[in-house]
mmCIF file of C-alpha atoms in Angstrom:
data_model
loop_
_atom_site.group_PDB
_atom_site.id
_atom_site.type_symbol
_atom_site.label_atom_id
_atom_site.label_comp_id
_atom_site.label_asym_id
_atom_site.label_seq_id
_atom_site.Cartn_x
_atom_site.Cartn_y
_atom_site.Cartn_z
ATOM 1 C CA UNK A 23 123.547 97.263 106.493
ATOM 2 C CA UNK A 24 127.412 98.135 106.086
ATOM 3 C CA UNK A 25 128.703 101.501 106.175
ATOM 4 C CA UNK A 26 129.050 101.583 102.801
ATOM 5 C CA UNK A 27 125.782 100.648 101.569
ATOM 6 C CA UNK A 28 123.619 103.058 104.230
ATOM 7 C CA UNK A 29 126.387 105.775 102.402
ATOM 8 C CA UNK A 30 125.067 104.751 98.778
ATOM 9 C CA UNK A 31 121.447 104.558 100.170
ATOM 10 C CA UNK A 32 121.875 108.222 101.252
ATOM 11 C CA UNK A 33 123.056 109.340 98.342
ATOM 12 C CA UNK A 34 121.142 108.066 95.303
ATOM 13 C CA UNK A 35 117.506 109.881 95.917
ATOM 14 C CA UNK A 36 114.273 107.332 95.933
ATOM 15 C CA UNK A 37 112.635 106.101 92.900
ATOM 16 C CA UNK A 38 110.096 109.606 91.945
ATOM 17 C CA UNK A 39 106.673 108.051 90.063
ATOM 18 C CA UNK A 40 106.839 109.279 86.464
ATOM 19 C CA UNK A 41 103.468 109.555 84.346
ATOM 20 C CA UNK A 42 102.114 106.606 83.009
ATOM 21 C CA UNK A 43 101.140 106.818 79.494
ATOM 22 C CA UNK A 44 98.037 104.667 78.180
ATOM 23 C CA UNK A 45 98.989 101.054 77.730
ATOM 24 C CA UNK A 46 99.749 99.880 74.062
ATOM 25 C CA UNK A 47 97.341 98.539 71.596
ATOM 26 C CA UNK A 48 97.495 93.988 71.022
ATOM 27 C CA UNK A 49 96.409 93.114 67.557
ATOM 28 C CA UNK A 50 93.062 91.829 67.698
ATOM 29 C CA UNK A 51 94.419 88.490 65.745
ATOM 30 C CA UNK A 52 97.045 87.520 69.023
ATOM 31 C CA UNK A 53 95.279 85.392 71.053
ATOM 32 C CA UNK A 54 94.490 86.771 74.562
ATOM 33 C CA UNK A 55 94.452 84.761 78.240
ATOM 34 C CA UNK A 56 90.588 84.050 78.949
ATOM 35 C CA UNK A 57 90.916 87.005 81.724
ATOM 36 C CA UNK A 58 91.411 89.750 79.651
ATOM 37 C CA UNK A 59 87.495 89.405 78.472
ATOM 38 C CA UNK A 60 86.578 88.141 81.652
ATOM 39 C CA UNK A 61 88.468 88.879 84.626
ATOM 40 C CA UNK A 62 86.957 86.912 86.976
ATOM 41 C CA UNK A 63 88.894 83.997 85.116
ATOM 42 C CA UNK A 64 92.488 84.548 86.606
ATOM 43 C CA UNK A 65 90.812 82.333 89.256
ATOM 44 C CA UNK A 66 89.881 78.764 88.457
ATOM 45 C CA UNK A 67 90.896 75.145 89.672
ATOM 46 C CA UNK A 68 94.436 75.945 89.076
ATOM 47 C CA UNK A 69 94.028 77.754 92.318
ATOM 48 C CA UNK A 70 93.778 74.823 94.137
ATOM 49 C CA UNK A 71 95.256 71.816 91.764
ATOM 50 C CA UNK A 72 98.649 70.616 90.918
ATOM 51 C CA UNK A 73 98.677 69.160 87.240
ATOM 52 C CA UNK A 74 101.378 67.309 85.861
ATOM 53 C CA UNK A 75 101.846 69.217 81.784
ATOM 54 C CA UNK A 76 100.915 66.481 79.067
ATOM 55 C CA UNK A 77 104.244 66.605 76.347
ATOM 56 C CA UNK A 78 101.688 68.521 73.849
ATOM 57 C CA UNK A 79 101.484 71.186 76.743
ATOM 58 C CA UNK A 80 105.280 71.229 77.653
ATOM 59 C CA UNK A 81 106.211 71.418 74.086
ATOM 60 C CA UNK A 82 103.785 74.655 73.638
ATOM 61 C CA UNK A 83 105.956 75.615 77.294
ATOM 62 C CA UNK A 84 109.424 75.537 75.802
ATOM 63 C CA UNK A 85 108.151 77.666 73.092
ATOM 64 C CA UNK A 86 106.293 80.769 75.235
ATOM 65 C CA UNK A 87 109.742 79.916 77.260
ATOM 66 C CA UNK A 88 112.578 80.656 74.375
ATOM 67 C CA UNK A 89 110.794 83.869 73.288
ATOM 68 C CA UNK A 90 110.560 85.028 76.768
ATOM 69 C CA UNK A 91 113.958 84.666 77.064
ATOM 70 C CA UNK A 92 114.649 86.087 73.857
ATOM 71 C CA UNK A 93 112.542 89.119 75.302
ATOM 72 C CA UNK A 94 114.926 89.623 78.408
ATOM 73 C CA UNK A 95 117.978 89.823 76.174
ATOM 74 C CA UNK A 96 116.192 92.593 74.156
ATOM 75 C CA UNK A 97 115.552 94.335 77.635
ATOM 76 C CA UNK A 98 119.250 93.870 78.385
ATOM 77 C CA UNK A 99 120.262 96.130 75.520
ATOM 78 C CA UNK A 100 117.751 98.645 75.781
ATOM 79 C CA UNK A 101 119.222 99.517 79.638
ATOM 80 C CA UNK A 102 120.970 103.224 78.773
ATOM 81 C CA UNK A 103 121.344 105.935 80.639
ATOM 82 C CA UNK A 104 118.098 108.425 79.619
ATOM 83 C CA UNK A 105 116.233 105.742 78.017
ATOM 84 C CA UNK A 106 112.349 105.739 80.222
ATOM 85 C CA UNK A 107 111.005 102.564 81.393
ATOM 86 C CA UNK A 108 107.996 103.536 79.106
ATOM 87 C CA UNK A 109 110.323 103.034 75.697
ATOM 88 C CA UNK A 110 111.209 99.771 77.228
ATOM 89 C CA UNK A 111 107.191 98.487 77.202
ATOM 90 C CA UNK A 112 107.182 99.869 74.510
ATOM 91 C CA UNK A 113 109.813 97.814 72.644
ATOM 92 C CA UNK A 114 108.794 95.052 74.299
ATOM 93 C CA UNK A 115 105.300 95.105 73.806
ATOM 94 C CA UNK A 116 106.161 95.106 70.116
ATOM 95 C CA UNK A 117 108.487 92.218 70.126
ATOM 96 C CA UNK A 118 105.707 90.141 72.177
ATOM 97 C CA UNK A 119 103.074 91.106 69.469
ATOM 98 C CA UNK A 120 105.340 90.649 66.425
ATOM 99 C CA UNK A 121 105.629 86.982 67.208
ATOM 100 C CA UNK A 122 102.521 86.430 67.924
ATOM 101 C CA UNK A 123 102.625 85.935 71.262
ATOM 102 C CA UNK A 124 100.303 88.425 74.291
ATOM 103 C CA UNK A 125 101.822 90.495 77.065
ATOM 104 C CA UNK A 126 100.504 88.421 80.218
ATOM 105 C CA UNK A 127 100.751 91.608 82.336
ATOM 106 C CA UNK A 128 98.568 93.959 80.079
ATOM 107 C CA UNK A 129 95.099 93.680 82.127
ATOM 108 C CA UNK A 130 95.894 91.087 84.656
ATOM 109 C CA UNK A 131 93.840 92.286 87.479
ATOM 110 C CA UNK A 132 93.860 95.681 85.971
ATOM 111 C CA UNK A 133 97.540 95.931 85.386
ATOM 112 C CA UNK A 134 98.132 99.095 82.648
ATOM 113 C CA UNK A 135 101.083 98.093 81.490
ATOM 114 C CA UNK A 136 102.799 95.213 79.415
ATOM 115 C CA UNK A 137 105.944 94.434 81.807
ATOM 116 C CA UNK A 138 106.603 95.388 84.803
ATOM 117 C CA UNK A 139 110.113 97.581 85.245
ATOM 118 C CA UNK A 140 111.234 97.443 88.806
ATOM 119 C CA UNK A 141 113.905 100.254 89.668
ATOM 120 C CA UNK A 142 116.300 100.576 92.885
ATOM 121 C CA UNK A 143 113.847 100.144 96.196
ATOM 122 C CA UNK A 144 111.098 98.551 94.350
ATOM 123 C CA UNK A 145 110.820 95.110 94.503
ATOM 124 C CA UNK A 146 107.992 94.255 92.115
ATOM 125 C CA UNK A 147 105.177 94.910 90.010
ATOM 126 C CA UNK A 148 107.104 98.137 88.668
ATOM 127 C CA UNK A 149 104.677 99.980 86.377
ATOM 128 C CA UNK A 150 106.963 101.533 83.188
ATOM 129 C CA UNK A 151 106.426 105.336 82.874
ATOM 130 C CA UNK A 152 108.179 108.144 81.812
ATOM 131 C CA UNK A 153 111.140 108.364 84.511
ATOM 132 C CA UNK A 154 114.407 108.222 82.758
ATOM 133 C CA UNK A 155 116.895 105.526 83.653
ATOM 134 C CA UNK A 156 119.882 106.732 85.875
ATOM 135 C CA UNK A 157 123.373 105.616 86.037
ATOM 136 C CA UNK A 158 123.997 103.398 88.757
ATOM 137 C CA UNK A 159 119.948 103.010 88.786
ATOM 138 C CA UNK A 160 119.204 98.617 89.329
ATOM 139 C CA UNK A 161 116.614 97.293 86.805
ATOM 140 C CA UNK A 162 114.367 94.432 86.864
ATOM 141 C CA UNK A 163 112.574 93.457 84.210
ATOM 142 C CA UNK A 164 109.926 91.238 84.898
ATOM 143 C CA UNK A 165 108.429 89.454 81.138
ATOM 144 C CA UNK A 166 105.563 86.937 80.995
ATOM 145 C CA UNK A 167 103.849 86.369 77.806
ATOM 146 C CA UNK A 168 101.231 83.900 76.732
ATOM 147 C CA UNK A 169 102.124 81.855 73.162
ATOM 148 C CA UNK A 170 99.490 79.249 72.211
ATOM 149 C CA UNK A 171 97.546 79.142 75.210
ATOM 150 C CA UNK A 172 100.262 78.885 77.988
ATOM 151 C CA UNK A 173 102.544 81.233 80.083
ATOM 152 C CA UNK A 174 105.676 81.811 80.558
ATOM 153 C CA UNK A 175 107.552 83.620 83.308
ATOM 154 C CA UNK A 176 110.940 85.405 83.462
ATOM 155 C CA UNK A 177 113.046 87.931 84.838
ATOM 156 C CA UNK A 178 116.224 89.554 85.090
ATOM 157 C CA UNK A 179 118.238 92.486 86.764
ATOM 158 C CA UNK A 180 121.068 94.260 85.895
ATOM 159 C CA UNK A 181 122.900 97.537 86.528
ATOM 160 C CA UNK A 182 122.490 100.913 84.224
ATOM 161 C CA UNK A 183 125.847 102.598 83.361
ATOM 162 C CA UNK A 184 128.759 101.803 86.133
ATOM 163 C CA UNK A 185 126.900 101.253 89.218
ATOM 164 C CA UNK A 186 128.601 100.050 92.678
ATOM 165 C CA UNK A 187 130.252 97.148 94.146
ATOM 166 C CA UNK A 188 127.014 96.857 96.343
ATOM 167 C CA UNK A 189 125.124 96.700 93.767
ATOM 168 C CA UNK A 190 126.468 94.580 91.473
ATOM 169 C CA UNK A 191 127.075 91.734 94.622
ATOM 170 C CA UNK A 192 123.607 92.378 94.992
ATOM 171 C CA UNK A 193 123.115 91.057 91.559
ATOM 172 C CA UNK A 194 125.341 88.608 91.311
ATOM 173 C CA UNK A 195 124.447 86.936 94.602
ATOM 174 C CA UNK A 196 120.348 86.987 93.133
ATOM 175 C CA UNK A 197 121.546 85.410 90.069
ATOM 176 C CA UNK A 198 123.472 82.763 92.070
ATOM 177 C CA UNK A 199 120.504 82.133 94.358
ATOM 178 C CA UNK A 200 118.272 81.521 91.370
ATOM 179 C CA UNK A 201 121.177 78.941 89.907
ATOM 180 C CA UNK A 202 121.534 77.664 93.377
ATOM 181 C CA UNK A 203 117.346 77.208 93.903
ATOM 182 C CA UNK A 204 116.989 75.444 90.481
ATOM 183 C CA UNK A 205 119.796 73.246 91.280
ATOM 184 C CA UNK A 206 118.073 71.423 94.495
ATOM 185 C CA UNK A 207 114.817 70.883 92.171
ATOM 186 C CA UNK A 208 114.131 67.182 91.435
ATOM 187 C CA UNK A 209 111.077 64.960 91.312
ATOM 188 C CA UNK A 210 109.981 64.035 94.924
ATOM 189 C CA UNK A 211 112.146 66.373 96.852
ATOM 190 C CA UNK A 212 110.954 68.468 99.092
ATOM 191 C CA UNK A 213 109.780 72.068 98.109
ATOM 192 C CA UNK A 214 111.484 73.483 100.901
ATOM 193 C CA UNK A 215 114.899 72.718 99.378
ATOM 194 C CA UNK A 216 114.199 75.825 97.183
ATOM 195 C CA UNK A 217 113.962 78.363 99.906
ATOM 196 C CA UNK A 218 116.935 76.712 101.677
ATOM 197 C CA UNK A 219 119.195 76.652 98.770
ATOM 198 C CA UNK A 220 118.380 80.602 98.544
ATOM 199 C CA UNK A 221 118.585 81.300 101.779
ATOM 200 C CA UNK A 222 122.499 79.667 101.889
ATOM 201 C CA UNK A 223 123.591 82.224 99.149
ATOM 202 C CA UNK A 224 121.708 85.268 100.440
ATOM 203 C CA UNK A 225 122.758 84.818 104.485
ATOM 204 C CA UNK A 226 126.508 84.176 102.943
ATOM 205 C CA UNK A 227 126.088 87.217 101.336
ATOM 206 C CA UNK A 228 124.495 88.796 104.472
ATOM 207 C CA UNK A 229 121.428 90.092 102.182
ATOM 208 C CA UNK A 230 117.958 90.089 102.812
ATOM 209 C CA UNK A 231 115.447 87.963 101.126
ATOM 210 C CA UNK A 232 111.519 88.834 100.772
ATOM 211 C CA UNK A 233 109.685 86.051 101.933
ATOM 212 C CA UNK A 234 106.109 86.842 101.228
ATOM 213 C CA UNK A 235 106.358 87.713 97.923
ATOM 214 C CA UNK A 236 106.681 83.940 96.205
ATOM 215 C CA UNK A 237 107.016 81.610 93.027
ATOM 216 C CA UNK A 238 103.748 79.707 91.717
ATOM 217 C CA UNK A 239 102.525 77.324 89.746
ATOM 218 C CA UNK A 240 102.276 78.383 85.770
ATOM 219 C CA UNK A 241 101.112 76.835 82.555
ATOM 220 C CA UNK A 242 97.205 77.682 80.721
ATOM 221 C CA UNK A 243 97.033 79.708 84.283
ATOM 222 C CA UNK A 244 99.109 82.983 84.923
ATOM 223 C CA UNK A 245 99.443 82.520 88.834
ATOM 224 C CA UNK A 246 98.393 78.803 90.436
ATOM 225 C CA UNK A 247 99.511 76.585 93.255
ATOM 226 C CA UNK A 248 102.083 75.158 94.582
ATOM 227 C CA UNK A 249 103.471 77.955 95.959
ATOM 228 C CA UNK A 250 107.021 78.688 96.021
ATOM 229 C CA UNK A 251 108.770 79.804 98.910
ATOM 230 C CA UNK A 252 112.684 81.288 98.864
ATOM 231 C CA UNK A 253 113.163 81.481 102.183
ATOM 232 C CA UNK A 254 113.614 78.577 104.758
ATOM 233 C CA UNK A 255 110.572 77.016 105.684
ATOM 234 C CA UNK A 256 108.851 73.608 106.470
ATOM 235 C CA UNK A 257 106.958 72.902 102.818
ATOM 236 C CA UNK A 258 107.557 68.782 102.547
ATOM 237 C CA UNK A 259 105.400 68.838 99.656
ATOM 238 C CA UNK A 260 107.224 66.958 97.256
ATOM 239 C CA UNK A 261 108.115 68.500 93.657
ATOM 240 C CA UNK A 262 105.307 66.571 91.354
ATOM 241 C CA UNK A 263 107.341 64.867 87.892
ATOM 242 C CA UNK A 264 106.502 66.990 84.958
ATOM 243 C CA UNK A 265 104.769 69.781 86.835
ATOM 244 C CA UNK A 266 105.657 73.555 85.866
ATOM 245 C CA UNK A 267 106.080 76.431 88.213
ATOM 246 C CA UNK A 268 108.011 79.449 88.841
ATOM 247 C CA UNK A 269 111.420 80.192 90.829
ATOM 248 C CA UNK A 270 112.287 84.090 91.481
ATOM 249 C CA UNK A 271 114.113 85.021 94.328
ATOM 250 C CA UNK A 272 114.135 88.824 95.665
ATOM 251 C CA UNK A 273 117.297 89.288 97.846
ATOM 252 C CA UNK A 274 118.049 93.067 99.051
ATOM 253 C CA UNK A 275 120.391 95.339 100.445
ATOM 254 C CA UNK A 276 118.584 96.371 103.614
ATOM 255 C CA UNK A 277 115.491 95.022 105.539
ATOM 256 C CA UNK A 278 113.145 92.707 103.424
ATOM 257 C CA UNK A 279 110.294 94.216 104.799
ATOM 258 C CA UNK A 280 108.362 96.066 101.863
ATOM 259 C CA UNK A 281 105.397 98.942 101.556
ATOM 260 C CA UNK A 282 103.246 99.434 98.374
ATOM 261 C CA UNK A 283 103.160 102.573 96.656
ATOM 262 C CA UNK A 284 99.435 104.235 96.385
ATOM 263 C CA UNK A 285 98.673 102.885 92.483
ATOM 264 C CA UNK A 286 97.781 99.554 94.451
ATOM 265 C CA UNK A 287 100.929 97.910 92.098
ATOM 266 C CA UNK A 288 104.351 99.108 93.016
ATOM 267 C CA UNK A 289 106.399 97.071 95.948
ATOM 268 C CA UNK A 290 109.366 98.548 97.431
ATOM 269 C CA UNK A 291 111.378 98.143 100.438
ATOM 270 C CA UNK A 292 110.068 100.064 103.606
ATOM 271 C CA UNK A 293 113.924 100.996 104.250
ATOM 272 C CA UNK A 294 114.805 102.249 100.859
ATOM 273 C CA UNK A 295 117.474 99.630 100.092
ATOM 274 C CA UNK A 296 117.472 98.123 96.339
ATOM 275 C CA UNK A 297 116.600 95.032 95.740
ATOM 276 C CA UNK A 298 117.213 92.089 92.934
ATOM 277 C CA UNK A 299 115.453 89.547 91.350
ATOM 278 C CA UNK A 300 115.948 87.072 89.065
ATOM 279 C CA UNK A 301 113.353 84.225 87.809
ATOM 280 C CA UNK A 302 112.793 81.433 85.596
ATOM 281 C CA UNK A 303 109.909 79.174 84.343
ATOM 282 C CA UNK A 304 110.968 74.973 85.526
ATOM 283 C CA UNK A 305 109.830 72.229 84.285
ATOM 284 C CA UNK A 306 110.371 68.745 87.199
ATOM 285 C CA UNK A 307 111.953 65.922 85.389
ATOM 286 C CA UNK A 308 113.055 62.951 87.310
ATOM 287 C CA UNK A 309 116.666 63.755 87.886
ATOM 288 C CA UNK A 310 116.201 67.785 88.092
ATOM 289 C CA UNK A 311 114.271 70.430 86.228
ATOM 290 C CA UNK A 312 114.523 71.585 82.592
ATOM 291 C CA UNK A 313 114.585 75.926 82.370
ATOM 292 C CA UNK A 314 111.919 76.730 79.806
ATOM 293 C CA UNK A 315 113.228 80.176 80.085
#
């Protein structure tokens, strides 16, 4: 870490756990994913089977896709100093709903909430409570949402109020690593051209990157294989034409190792440094991948 960012890093207090209020109600007419009546389903042979998506099923993709995005750019304008991550669910649990569409996170494997808001240190799987957003404070938020019977995946992070030049590299370099992962995709390539395109912005950068904490395959399924790693490895598994999976990148100030907090949910860096992320849905086509989100 550089002078300057163990100074910010002393100076901006950790993340405090805010109360969770109870999660928010889904109109009984919105279709839910099979393991919200029966948990035991988030498991199945997606676990172990790479599918190439019919056109039906990539068509019903692009759709869950564009309303996900359009759900991140209503996060973006609800980031304000005072605003809690709980009126940002909250918000966004009602867009979801209003187009008919289910908040993937609400009850996956117990999950209480229907995003997940990641704050400063914590790297993932932020539960939204009643904490009030801080200037300076780095937010990811992390939207899936399942439209017709498939998922999408997506996620963005950006700085409240003025922030630092730390910070806002830190962003910048996690959006570029996500540009620069999504650029090496291509039918037949290797998956390990992901994590290496990553890993080229993020050791440029001199950030770290979280390397157990990966993409996955995505579609009828929340969470299936292959697995997608962003750091360098040796996966010469090669990308599958018209398969779907996800690509989001954590890169961070400080170490990359990580601790979870006691509610069993909430990653954050052992060291205290803030981390980004950034993620999109892909589609392989022969020549590249298309971004459903």
């Amino acid at each position: 870490a550089t002078r300057a960012t163990r100074a910010t890093r002393a100076t901006r207090a950790p993340v405090a756990k805010g109360e969770v209020r109870p999660a928010q109600r889904v109109p009984e007419t919105i279709q839910a994913p099979p393991y919200v009546a029966e948990p035991e389903k988030v498991r199945g042979w997606w676990n172990s089977q790479i599918v190439p998506k019919t056109e039906e099923q990539v068509q019903k993709m692009r759709r869950a896709g564009r309303l996900a995005h359009e759900a991140l750019d209503l996060a973006e304008t609800l980031i304000e100093v005072g605003r809690t991550t709980e009126e940002m669910d909250k918000e966004l649990h009602t867009f979801i709903c209003d187009h008919g569409a289910y908040p993937s996170d609400l009850q996956y494997k117990g999950f209480p909430k229907s995003v997940m808001i990641s704050i400063n240190e914590v790297i993932c799987h932020g539960i939204p409570d009643l904490r009030p957003l801080e200037d300076g404070d780095l937010v990811n938020v992390d939207v899936t949402l399942y439209l017709d019977g498939f998922h999408a995946d997506t996620a963005r992070s950006w700085i409240c109020g003025e922030g630092d030049e730390t910070g806002h590299r830190l962003v910048k370099a996690t959006r570029e690593a996500l540009a620069a992962a999504i650029a090496s995709c291509a039918s037949e390539k290797p998956l390990k051209c992901i994590g290496e395109a990553v890993a080229e912005v993020a050791e440029r950068e001199h950030f770290g990157i979280v390397k157990t904490l990966v993409g996955h395959g995505i579609g009828e399924f929340f969470h299936g294989v292959p697995q997608i790693f962003h750091c360098r490895n040796s996966d010469n598994r090669k990308m599958q034409l018209g398969t779907t999976f996800t690509i989001e990148p954590v890169l961070t100030e400080g170490s990359a190792e990580w601790i979870t907090w006691e509610d069993g949910w909430t990653v954050a860096t052992a060291d205290g440094g803030r981390a980004a992320q950034f993620e999109h849905t892909v589609l392989i086509t022969e020549t590249g991948c298309e971004v459903l989100t």
